[in-house]
Amino acid sequence: MREEATAFVPGHITGFFSAHPADDPTKAGSRGAGLTLTDGVEVTVEPADGEDSTVALDGTEIDVDPVTTVLETLDATARVEADSDLPLGAGFGVSGALALGTALAANRVFECKLSVNELVTIAHGAEVQAGTGLGDVVAQAHGGVPIRLEPGSPQENELDAIPSRARVEYVSFGELSTADVLSGDTDQLTAAGREALSRVVEEPTLLSFMYASRLFARDAGLLTDRVTETIADVSAADGQASMAMLGETVFALGTGLSDAGYEPSVCATHPAGAVLK
Amino acid sequence: MREEATAFVPGHITGFFSAHPADDPTKAGSRGAGLTLTDGVEVTVEPADGEDSTVALDGTEIDVDPVTTVLETLDATARVEADSDLPLGAGFGVSGALALGTALAANRVFECKLSVNELVTIAHGAEVQAGTGLGDVVAQAHGGVPIRLEPGSPQENELDAIPSRARVEYVSFGELSTADVLSGDTDQLTAAGREALSRVVEEPTLLSFMYASRLFARDAGLLTDRVTETIADVSAADGQASMAMLGETVFALGTGLSDAGYEPSVCATHPAGAVLK
């Protein structure tokens, strides 16, 4: 057993998606597309030495169901300490990052000898079971600007990607509950997500991704007033912005938010998937 | 049309493989596993402005069939300039890197609007048709320490990976012709490759990868005297080394070659697949 291991998992902003529930959490998931981010979560795992497992995010102990599930699946009792550049619950895939980072780091510390696909499957299944996300984990394992053509864990899904990178700006006004949205009527959302995906598959560019994302946010009925106003401000300054799914968060390419007079956080698309440090 | 674009493609050392020919080059390929490397090839593409396409590697014009095929497929007439950290023909996937880097950069310059999978498919098919490689392109698009479970382009294949990173050392004594080896009797090689893969699938760790690679090199009958001697020297110094497929090249984890008294080139596994710069 090693003393500790650390993994970095990029954040992930989903631009649009459709939900695909299934009884088997490795088959459940979402189709859609998003940006993985250089802002992300660093997760350090060390053995808990006979005590109960604990999870701390930026120094504060929290309960994160997917992390608990990952540790139980790996039969590991661990102290998990995470440092995040990103707010929790605001559409950046922080819970997915915690689950995936824990899986990668715990596999190393406890010498579980699992493959990347197996670890991603465990983290994805844990997220789906907890209802905290449907597609972040597989996107975060992939990196870049992933397109999720088919839902589910790596054995089940199909991924492609947009061959581009970009500076990304974002502002976050607060949380939206993924679980609440997904437990409601998702017919309208799924139809909008299907249309957005076919648009991006036809033209896999960042501009078409942003356009499809904006239409999705509107047609799925998820926009809040502040988000609508901010996207309009960026458009008025000739920029490209949309809403992060699911959070009260606006993201823009390049200097879109700065140009519109906001003071955004700044990062970029992340070229790699989650990595051990 | 943009003025130019540059892509970086990691090198790729195959530790073991089995060949899987097929009439359709997108279905042909190899199973196996290898290390992608921070040493790689930087490929810059610019429009040739009415002249014929040219390819230069480290300042010298060369013919690289897969690159020619990629440009023809994208209907692009381009000047391709590549700078490589790695020798050509020595088992580092340089021809695959040239093909994939050209595809990524030309897609951007000529605004072809293809997806990553489509570009990887074009580069993979071009390599297979030229007989210069079977699995490098898909591994180089993936990054990390990829395991190629099923052969072919991204629509056809299945990949997994070993969740580890490592310092990598290598020494190269010269070239081996991939085309010559693959056009010979590959039954012994394929049997050895299948056994190596099942070993690594059972235990996806770097140590098991190195062990499987050494057995493969021996059983496939590909070892040369210098390679055999160098691997033995590293083993005598308690290191892990094997032979790059296909070149007269020895690679080692950590400080394996240095500890054995060699003066190797030093790099590391590359966390990401090929990226636009």
Short mmCIF file of C-alpha atoms in Angstrom, two decimals, chain A residues 104 107-108 113-119 147 149 155 158-165 201-205 271-273 275-277, chain B residues 104 107-108 113-119 147 149 155 158-165 201-205 271-273 275-277:
data_model
loop_
_atom_site.label_atom_id
_atom_site.label_comp_id
_atom_site.label_asym_id
_atom_site.label_seq_id
_atom_site.Cartn_x
_atom_site.Cartn_y
_atom_site.Cartn_z
CA LEU A 104 -7.88 6.86 -9.77
CA ASN A 107 -6.63 2.42 -7.17
CA ARG A 108 -3.02 3.50 -6.83
CA LYS A 113 -4.88 -3.08 -10.21
CA LEU A 114 -7.93 -1.94 -12.14
CA SER A 115 -7.81 -0.46 -15.64
CA VAL A 116 -8.83 3.08 -16.58
CA ASN A 117 -12.12 1.84 -18.07
CA GLU A 118 -12.91 -0.09 -14.89
CA LEU A 119 -12.21 2.95 -12.70
CA ILE A 147 -19.16 14.69 -27.70
CA LEU A 149 -22.74 10.08 -28.86
CA GLN A 155 -17.84 -0.38 -22.24
CA GLU A 158 -19.47 6.06 -27.75
CA LEU A 159 -17.47 9.28 -27.66
CA ASP A 160 -16.18 11.67 -30.27
CA ALA A 161 -14.71 15.15 -29.80
CA ILE A 162 -14.41 18.57 -31.39
CA PRO A 163 -10.77 19.04 -32.50
CA SER A 164 -10.30 22.51 -30.98
CA ARG A 165 -9.11 24.26 -27.89
CA VAL A 201 -22.37 15.94 -35.12
CA GLU A 202 -23.06 17.56 -38.48
CA GLU A 203 -20.58 20.35 -37.80
CA PRO A 204 -18.16 19.52 -34.94
CA THR A 205 -16.81 23.01 -34.32
CA PRO A 271 -6.23 18.79 -23.51
CA ALA A 272 -6.12 15.62 -21.40
CA GLY A 273 -8.53 13.57 -19.37
CA VAL A 275 -4.52 12.10 -14.68
CA LEU A 276 -2.58 10.81 -11.73
CA LYS A 277 -0.02 13.34 -10.59
CA LEU B 104 -5.51 17.67 -37.14
CA ASN B 107 -8.56 20.21 -40.64
CA ARG B 108 -8.03 23.53 -38.88
CA LYS B 113 -15.06 20.68 -39.99
CA LEU B 114 -14.35 17.03 -39.26
CA SER B 115 -14.55 15.49 -35.79
CA VAL B 116 -11.63 13.97 -33.90
CA ASN B 117 -12.83 10.43 -34.68
CA GLU B 118 -13.08 11.26 -38.37
CA LEU B 119 -9.56 12.70 -38.43
CA ILE B 147 -4.34 -0.89 -24.32
CA LEU B 149 -8.38 -4.36 -27.01
CA GLN B 155 -15.68 3.57 -34.82
CA GLU B 158 -11.99 -0.72 -28.29
CA LEU B 159 -9.41 0.92 -26.07
CA ASP B 160 -8.61 0.78 -22.40
CA ALA B 161 -5.54 2.10 -20.57
CA ILE B 162 -3.20 1.48 -17.66
CA PRO B 163 -3.84 4.19 -15.04
CA SER B 164 -0.19 5.10 -14.48
CA ARG B 165 2.49 7.47 -15.60
CA VAL B 201 -5.87 -7.15 -19.29
CA GLU B 202 -5.74 -9.37 -16.21
CA GLU B 203 -3.35 -6.99 -14.45
CA PRO B 204 -3.27 -3.53 -16.04
CA THR B 205 -0.11 -2.22 -14.38
CA PRO B 271 -0.97 12.31 -20.28
CA ALA B 272 -2.92 13.52 -23.32
CA GLY B 273 -3.50 12.42 -26.86
CA VAL B 275 -3.47 18.17 -29.50
CA LEU B 276 -3.67 21.29 -31.58
CA LYS B 277 -1.35 23.93 -30.23
#
